[in-house]
Coordinates of C-alpha atoms and ligand atoms in Angstrom, one line a residue:
M1 CA 131.5 116.1 57.9
P2 CA 135.0 114.8 59.0
V3 CA 134.3 111.0 59.0
T4 CA 131.7 109.6 56.6
A5 CA 131.1 105.9 56.1
I6 CA 129.5 104.8 52.8
V7 CA 127.8 101.4 53.0
G8 CA 125.6 99.3 50.8
A9 CA 121.9 99.0 51.8
Q10 CA 120.9 96.0 49.7
W11 CA 122.7 92.9 48.2
G12 CA 125.9 94.8 47.0
D13 CA 126.5 96.6 43.6
E14 CA 124.5 99.7 44.9
G15 CA 127.0 102.2 43.2
K16 CA 129.2 102.8 46.4
G17 CA 132.2 103.3 44.2
R18 CA 130.5 105.9 42.1
M19 CA 129.5 107.8 45.3
V20 CA 132.9 107.5 46.8
D21 CA 134.5 108.8 43.4
W22 CA 132.3 111.8 43.8
L23 CA 132.8 112.5 47.4
A24 CA 136.5 111.8 47.2
Q25 CA 137.0 115.0 45.3
E26 CA 136.7 116.7 48.6
A27 CA 138.3 113.9 50.8
D28 CA 141.6 113.9 52.4
M29 CA 141.5 110.0 52.9
V30 CA 139.5 107.2 51.7
V31 CA 139.8 103.8 53.7
R32 CA 138.4 100.5 52.3
F33 CA 137.5 98.8 55.5
Q34 CA 136.5 95.1 54.6
G35 CA 136.2 92.7 51.7
G36 CA 138.8 92.0 49.0
D37 CA 138.8 91.9 45.3
N38 CA 135.3 90.2 45.2
A39 CA 134.2 93.9 45.0
G40 CA 133.6 95.5 41.6
H41 CA 133.2 99.2 41.8
T42 CA 132.6 100.6 38.4
V43 CA 133.7 104.3 38.3
V44 CA 133.4 106.4 35.2
N45 CA 135.3 109.8 35.1
R46 CA 137.4 111.8 32.7
L47 CA 140.2 109.3 32.8
G48 CA 138.0 106.5 31.6
K49 CA 135.9 103.6 32.9
F50 CA 137.4 101.5 35.6
A51 CA 136.3 98.4 37.5
L52 CA 138.1 98.7 40.8
H53 CA 138.2 95.6 43.0
L54 CA 140.3 96.5 46.0
I55 CA 141.9 100.0 45.5
P56 CA 139.6 102.7 47.0
S57 CA 137.7 104.7 44.5
G58 CA 139.4 107.8 45.7
I59 CA 142.6 106.9 43.9
F60 CA 141.8 109.3 41.0
N61 CA 142.3 112.3 43.4
P62 CA 146.1 112.5 44.0
A63 CA 145.5 114.6 47.2
T64 CA 143.6 111.8 48.8
A65 CA 145.4 109.1 50.8
C66 CA 143.9 105.8 49.8
I67 CA 144.1 103.1 52.4
V68 CA 143.3 99.4 52.0
G69 CA 142.5 98.9 55.6
T70 CA 143.1 96.2 58.1
G71 CA 139.8 94.6 57.7
T72 CA 140.3 93.8 54.1
V73 CA 141.8 90.8 52.5
V74 CA 144.4 91.5 49.9
N75 CA 145.4 89.3 46.8
P76 CA 148.8 90.8 45.9
E77 CA 148.6 89.2 42.4
T78 CA 145.2 91.1 41.4
L79 CA 146.2 94.2 43.3
L80 CA 149.3 94.4 41.2
E81 CA 147.2 93.9 38.0
E82 CA 144.7 96.6 39.3
M83 CA 147.7 99.0 39.9
A84 CA 149.2 98.4 36.5
A85 CA 145.8 99.1 34.8
L86 CA 145.5 102.5 36.7
E87 CA 149.1 103.4 35.9
A88 CA 148.5 102.7 32.2
A89 CA 145.6 105.2 32.4
G90 CA 147.9 107.8 33.8
V91 CA 146.8 107.5 37.5
A92 CA 149.8 108.0 39.8
L93 CA 149.7 105.7 42.7
D94 CA 151.8 107.8 45.1
N95 CA 148.7 108.0 47.5
L96 CA 148.1 104.3 48.0
W97 CA 148.8 102.6 51.4
L98 CA 148.2 99.1 52.5
S99 CA 147.6 98.2 56.1
N100 CA 150.4 95.7 57.3
R101 CA 147.5 94.0 59.4
A102 CA 145.3 93.1 56.5
H103 CA 145.3 89.4 55.5
V104 CA 146.8 88.0 52.4
I105 CA 144.9 86.0 49.8
L106 CA 147.1 83.5 48.3
P107 CA 146.5 81.4 45.1
Y108 CA 145.5 78.2 47.0
H109 CA 142.8 80.3 48.8
R110 CA 141.1 80.8 45.5
Q111 CA 141.7 77.2 44.8
L112 CA 140.1 76.2 48.0
D113 CA 137.0 78.6 47.3
G114 CA 136.5 76.6 44.2
L115 CA 136.9 73.3 45.9
Q116 CA 134.5 74.2 48.6
E117 CA 132.0 75.5 46.3
A118 CA 132.1 72.4 44.3
A119 CA 131.6 70.4 47.4
R120 CA 128.5 72.3 48.3
S121 CA 127.1 70.9 45.1
G122 CA 123.3 71.7 45.2
S123 CA 123.5 74.5 47.8
R124 CA 126.4 76.5 46.3
I125 CA 126.6 80.0 47.5
G126 CA 127.8 81.4 44.1
T127 CA 130.9 83.0 45.5
T128 CA 133.1 85.2 43.3
G129 CA 135.8 82.5 43.5
R130 CA 138.3 85.1 44.8
G131 CA 139.2 83.1 47.8
I132 CA 137.5 85.6 50.2
G133 CA 135.9 82.9 52.5
P134 CA 139.0 80.8 52.9
T135 CA 141.1 83.8 53.7
Y136 CA 138.8 85.2 56.3
A137 CA 138.4 81.7 57.7
D138 CA 142.3 81.4 58.2
K139 CA 142.2 84.9 59.8
A140 CA 139.6 83.8 62.3
A141 CA 141.4 80.6 62.9
R142 CA 144.6 82.5 63.6
F143 CA 146.7 80.7 60.8
G144 CA 146.6 83.7 58.4
I145 CA 149.3 85.5 56.7
R146 CA 149.3 89.3 56.9
L147 CA 150.7 91.9 54.5
G148 CA 153.3 92.9 57.1
D149 CA 154.6 89.4 57.3
L150 CA 155.6 89.7 53.5
I151 CA 158.3 92.1 54.4
R152 CA 159.9 90.0 57.1
P153 CA 161.2 87.0 55.2
A154 CA 162.3 84.9 58.3
Y155 CA 159.1 85.5 60.2
L156 CA 157.1 84.8 57.2
R157 CA 158.7 81.4 56.6
E158 CA 157.9 80.5 60.1
R159 CA 154.1 81.5 59.6
L160 CA 153.9 79.8 56.4
Q161 CA 155.3 76.6 57.8
L162 CA 152.5 76.6 60.3
H163 CA 150.0 77.7 57.7
L164 CA 150.8 75.3 55.0
E165 CA 150.7 72.4 57.4
Q166 CA 146.9 73.2 57.8
K167 CA 146.4 74.1 54.2
N168 CA 148.0 70.8 53.0
R169 CA 145.9 68.8 55.4
T170 CA 142.7 70.5 53.9
L171 CA 143.9 70.1 50.3
A172 CA 144.5 66.4 50.9
L173 CA 140.8 66.0 51.9
F174 CA 140.0 67.4 48.3
G175 CA 142.5 65.2 46.8
A176 CA 144.6 68.2 45.6
P177 CA 148.4 68.2 45.7
P178 CA 150.3 69.7 48.6
L179 CA 151.9 73.1 48.6
D180 CA 155.7 73.6 48.8
L181 CA 156.8 75.8 51.5
E182 CA 159.9 77.1 49.7
E183 CA 157.9 77.9 46.6
V184 CA 155.0 79.8 48.4
T185 CA 157.6 81.5 50.5
A186 CA 159.5 82.7 47.4
G187 CA 156.3 83.9 45.9
C188 CA 155.4 85.9 49.0
V189 CA 158.9 87.4 49.4
R190 CA 158.5 88.7 45.8
Y191 CA 155.2 90.3 46.6
G192 CA 156.8 91.9 49.6
E193 CA 159.7 93.3 47.6
I194 CA 157.2 94.9 45.0
L195 CA 154.6 96.1 47.6
G196 CA 157.0 96.7 50.5
A197 CA 157.2 100.6 50.4
R198 CA 153.4 100.7 50.5
I199 CA 152.9 98.3 53.4
V200 CA 152.7 100.4 56.5
D201 CA 150.9 100.6 59.9
T202 CA 148.0 102.7 58.7
L203 CA 146.7 103.3 62.2
P204 CA 148.8 106.5 62.9
R205 CA 148.0 107.8 59.6
V206 CA 144.3 107.3 60.1
R207 CA 144.4 108.5 63.6
A208 CA 146.2 111.8 62.7
A209 CA 143.6 112.5 59.9
V210 CA 140.7 111.9 62.3
E211 CA 142.3 114.0 65.0
R212 CA 143.1 116.8 62.5
G213 CA 139.4 116.8 61.4
D214 CA 140.2 115.8 57.9
N215 CA 137.6 114.6 55.7
V216 CA 137.9 110.9 55.9
L217 CA 135.6 108.5 53.8
L218 CA 135.2 104.8 54.9
E219 CA 134.3 102.8 51.9
G220 CA 132.5 99.6 52.3
Q221 CA 132.0 96.7 50.0
L222 CA 128.9 94.7 49.3
G223 CA 125.6 95.4 51.3
V224 CA 123.9 94.2 54.4
M225 CA 122.1 91.2 52.8
R226 CA 125.4 89.6 52.3
D227 CA 126.7 90.5 55.8
V228 CA 128.0 87.3 57.4
D229 CA 125.9 88.0 60.6
W230 CA 122.8 90.0 59.3
G231 CA 122.5 88.7 55.7
T232 CA 121.0 85.6 54.2
Y233 CA 123.6 83.2 55.8
P234 CA 125.2 81.1 54.3
Y235 CA 124.5 82.9 51.0
V236 CA 126.8 85.8 52.4
T237 CA 130.3 87.0 52.1
S238 CA 132.7 86.3 55.0
S239 CA 132.9 89.9 56.5
N240 CA 130.5 92.5 57.7
P241 CA 129.6 95.1 55.2
I242 CA 127.8 97.1 57.9
V243 CA 129.3 100.2 59.5
G244 CA 130.2 98.6 62.7
A245 CA 132.9 96.9 60.7
A246 CA 134.0 100.2 59.4
S247 CA 135.2 101.1 62.8
A248 CA 137.0 97.8 63.4
G249 CA 138.4 97.6 59.8
A250 CA 139.7 101.2 59.4
G251 CA 140.6 101.7 63.2
I252 CA 138.3 104.5 64.1
P253 CA 136.3 104.7 67.3
P254 CA 132.5 104.2 66.5
T255 CA 131.9 107.5 68.3
R256 CA 134.1 109.3 65.6
V257 CA 132.0 108.3 62.6
D258 CA 130.0 111.4 62.0
K259 CA 127.8 110.5 59.1
V260 CA 126.6 107.1 57.5
I261 CA 125.5 107.2 53.8
G262 CA 123.4 104.3 52.8
V263 CA 123.8 103.6 49.1
V264 CA 120.6 102.2 47.5
K265 CA 119.9 101.3 44.0
A266 CA 116.4 102.5 42.9
Y267 CA 115.5 98.9 42.2
S268 CA 117.2 95.5 43.5
T269 CA 120.0 93.4 42.2
A270 CA 121.8 90.5 43.5
V271 CA 124.7 88.2 42.3
G272 CA 125.0 84.7 43.6
A273 CA 122.5 82.4 45.3
G274 CA 120.1 82.8 48.2
P275 CA 116.8 84.3 48.9
F276 CA 116.0 87.4 46.8
P277 CA 112.2 87.9 47.4
C278 CA 111.6 90.6 44.8
E279 CA 113.4 89.0 41.9
L280 CA 111.6 89.4 38.6
D281 CA 111.9 86.6 36.1
D282 CA 109.9 88.5 33.5
A283 CA 110.1 91.2 30.9
N284 CA 110.6 93.9 33.6
G285 CA 113.4 91.9 35.1
E286 CA 115.2 91.6 31.8
R287 CA 114.6 95.4 31.1
L288 CA 116.3 96.3 34.3
R289 CA 119.3 94.0 33.4
L290 CA 119.5 95.5 29.9
V291 CA 119.1 99.1 30.7
G292 CA 120.9 99.1 33.9
A293 CA 123.8 96.9 32.4
E294 CA 123.5 94.6 35.4
Y295 CA 126.4 92.2 34.9
G296 CA 128.8 91.6 37.7
A297 CA 131.9 94.0 37.5
T298 CA 134.0 91.1 39.0
T299 CA 132.7 87.9 37.4
G300 CA 130.6 89.2 34.5
R301 CA 127.6 87.2 35.8
P302 CA 124.2 88.5 34.9
R303 CA 122.7 90.0 38.0
R304 CA 119.3 88.9 39.3
C305 CA 117.1 92.0 39.1
G306 CA 114.0 92.9 41.0
W307 CA 111.7 95.6 42.4
Y308 CA 112.9 97.8 45.2
D309 CA 112.8 96.1 48.5
A310 CA 112.0 98.5 51.4
V311 CA 112.1 95.6 53.9
A312 CA 115.8 95.0 53.1
V313 CA 116.7 98.6 53.0
G314 CA 114.9 99.2 56.3
H315 CA 117.0 96.3 57.9
A316 CA 120.1 98.2 56.5
A317 CA 118.9 101.5 57.8
W318 CA 118.6 100.1 61.3
L319 CA 121.8 98.1 61.4
N320 CA 123.8 101.1 60.0
G321 CA 122.1 104.0 61.4
F322 CA 122.0 105.8 58.1
T323 CA 122.1 109.6 58.4
T324 CA 121.3 109.9 54.7
L325 CA 120.6 107.9 51.6
A326 CA 122.3 108.1 48.2
V327 CA 119.8 106.7 45.6
T328 CA 121.6 105.5 42.4
K329 CA 120.5 104.6 38.9
L330 CA 117.2 106.3 39.1
D331 CA 117.4 106.9 35.3
V332 CA 117.3 103.0 34.6
L333 CA 113.6 103.4 35.6
D334 CA 112.8 106.0 33.1
G335 CA 110.0 104.9 30.7
M336 CA 108.6 102.1 32.9
R337 CA 104.9 102.3 33.1
E338 CA 104.6 101.4 36.7
L339 CA 107.0 100.5 39.7
K340 CA 106.5 98.4 42.7
I341 CA 108.0 98.8 46.1
C342 CA 108.0 95.8 48.6
T343 CA 107.0 96.9 51.9
A344 CA 106.4 93.6 53.7
Y345 CA 107.0 89.8 53.3
R346 CA 104.4 87.1 53.7
L347 CA 105.9 84.0 55.1
A348 CA 104.9 80.5 54.3
S349 CA 103.0 80.4 57.6
G350 CA 100.8 83.3 56.4
E351 CA 102.3 85.7 58.8
V352 CA 103.1 89.2 57.4
I353 CA 106.2 90.9 58.7
D354 CA 108.1 94.1 57.8
W355 CA 111.5 93.0 58.9
V356 CA 114.1 90.5 57.4
P357 CA 113.7 87.0 58.9
D358 CA 116.3 84.3 59.0
T359 CA 117.2 82.6 55.7
P360 CA 114.8 79.6 55.8
D361 CA 111.8 82.0 56.4
M362 CA 113.2 84.5 53.8
Q363 CA 113.5 81.7 51.2
D364 CA 109.8 81.2 51.2
A365 CA 108.8 84.8 51.7
T366 CA 106.5 86.4 49.1
P367 CA 106.8 90.2 48.8
I368 CA 103.8 92.5 49.3
Y369 CA 104.0 95.4 47.0
E370 CA 102.7 98.9 46.5
T371 CA 102.3 100.1 43.0
W372 CA 103.5 103.5 42.0
P373 CA 103.2 105.3 38.6
G374 CA 106.3 105.4 36.4
W375 CA 107.4 108.5 34.4
S376 CA 108.2 108.7 30.7
E377 CA 110.6 111.7 30.7
P378 CA 114.3 111.0 30.7
T379 CA 116.0 111.9 33.9
T380 CA 119.6 111.7 32.8
G381 CA 119.9 115.4 32.2
V382 CA 118.3 116.4 35.5
R383 CA 120.5 118.0 38.1
A384 CA 118.0 119.6 40.5
W385 CA 115.2 118.0 42.5
D386 CA 112.5 120.2 41.2
D387 CA 113.3 119.2 37.7
L388 CA 112.7 115.5 38.4
P389 CA 109.3 114.2 37.0
K390 CA 106.6 114.4 39.6
A391 CA 106.2 110.6 39.7
A392 CA 109.9 110.1 40.2
R393 CA 109.8 112.6 43.1
A394 CA 107.1 110.6 44.7
Y395 CA 108.7 107.5 44.3
L396 CA 111.9 108.7 45.9
H397 CA 109.9 110.3 48.7
R398 CA 108.4 106.9 49.4
I399 CA 111.8 105.3 49.5
S400 CA 113.0 107.9 52.0
E401 CA 109.8 107.6 54.1
L402 CA 110.0 103.8 54.4
A403 CA 113.6 103.9 55.3
G404 CA 113.1 106.6 57.7
V405 CA 116.1 108.4 56.2
P406 CA 116.4 111.6 54.1
I407 CA 117.8 111.3 50.7
E408 CA 121.0 113.3 50.0
T409 CA 121.8 112.7 46.3
V410 CA 120.2 110.8 43.4
S411 CA 122.4 109.6 40.5
V412 CA 120.8 109.6 37.1
G413 CA 123.8 108.3 35.1
A414 CA 127.1 106.8 35.4
E415 CA 129.1 110.0 34.7
R416 CA 130.4 111.9 37.8
E417 CA 128.3 115.0 37.2
Q418 CA 125.0 113.0 36.6
L419 CA 123.9 113.6 40.1
V420 CA 121.0 115.5 41.6
T421 CA 121.9 117.0 45.0
V422 CA 118.8 117.0 47.3
L423 CA 118.7 120.0 49.7
P424 CA 117.5 119.3 53.2
G425 CA 113.5 119.0 53.3
E426 CA 113.3 119.2 49.5
A427 CA 112.4 115.5 49.0
D428 CA 109.2 116.0 51.0
A429 CA 107.8 118.0 48.1
G430 CA 107.4 114.8 46.2
R431 CA 104.6 113.7 48.5
T432 CA 102.1 114.9 46.0
A433 CA 101.7 112.2 43.5
P434 CA 98.9 109.7 44.1
R435 CA 99.7 106.1 44.9
H436 CA 97.4 103.7 42.9
A437 CA 96.9 100.3 44.4
Ligands
IMP501 P1 132.3 86.0 48.1 O1 132.4 87.3 48.8 O2 133.1 85.9 47.0 O3 132.6 84.7 49.1 O4 130.8 85.7 47.7 C1 129.8 85.6 48.6 C2 128.5 86.1 48.1 O5 128.7 87.6 48.0 C3 128.0 85.6 46.7 O6 126.7 85.7 46.8 C4 128.6 86.7 45.8 O7 127.9 86.8 44.5 C5 128.4 88.0 46.6 N1 129.4 88.9 46.2 C6 130.7 89.0 46.7 N2 131.2 90.3 46.2 C7 130.2 90.9 45.5 C8 130.1 92.2 44.9 O8 131.0 93.0 44.8 N3 128.8 92.5 44.4 C9 127.8 91.6 44.6 N4 127.9 90.4 45.2 C10 129.0 90.1 45.6

């Protein structure tokens, strides 16, 4: 399929980076289309283990053009750190390009992120503190600085003058010292000098790749439940992780996106505050965290863990029009006696719904579960559908059935090869195991 989008179907951290790493072996181009270095894609391959924050996970394949797209926000400082870490591991970065239209995260955006979070006191979002919200806010308010500005010093100074007048007013409200125009300009010019050769108009490259019929992957960050429009606002990020944003953020007509892979973890996790109905505050939750190594790749925060939420994934399936699902981390469930799948929410009013309501209702929602038998056999060595334990096949089949989307792959470990490719129709064979409850 020439143009494939890979997006998160839950609260983020579904394992998109891992899937992109796998698919990028065959890809001519990978485009990150939204978000910034708040992302934390853990990729394990023969070169080592990497926590990628902004650079597309296709970077390990030198033949894959990797584009940090227009819809992203770029912190030059952390980008340079990430580039240095990859170079130190022997990854050549000749295939990395940055959109001149992507917006720049500057140090005071991070500062403002922290100040705004502190000001929210009791209702903190739990942001990653990476300056994502303030940078997208500047973009929407049309005061933003873009990567292309960094390589035009005179224009940059003009933009910064306007920009800093605004920023200094805001910083003053927080009692923070003002920013110096010359100092900020000098810092930005330095970034421009280092990154300049990679800052290009990415659109002609992306367009040519699509028109040639190249394999193009569109890599999303986070998941639908953190979407600024469709997630649990205000406990969301400041961009749209859904596939509609892939078209805008990468510069590809929606009608040219051929395939949309929804990445779902075999259970639920979330970092940050906000409603998370299936959260487990018990030994099962702790077990998922430990066995699944559920700690934020960007912040190191322990992730909130819970049962699989088919309501949230159904929301994602509709908004994204998934053509297939990639289920990740199935092996983490090995050895659990029984598993639960949330199929509906009971609201505080008593009403039972099978869709995601707005945040105040979601906050009080209690999950309604089905119970499924677990399996004791390890799945980490399994590479074929038929070799999965019967109960695992039944569980996966139910996930697929509830989402209304066929499963294409199932990951059973972090290594690139620990993947079960599901042949069309094969997942239906799992329908045999009985549900008990
Ligand atoms: P921000 O994107 O840093 O503004 O954070 C907004 C919300 O998204 C918070 O709940 C964060 O914990 C969450 N978030 C941001 N990036 C990630 C990620 O890569 N994985 C999981 N959660 C994230």
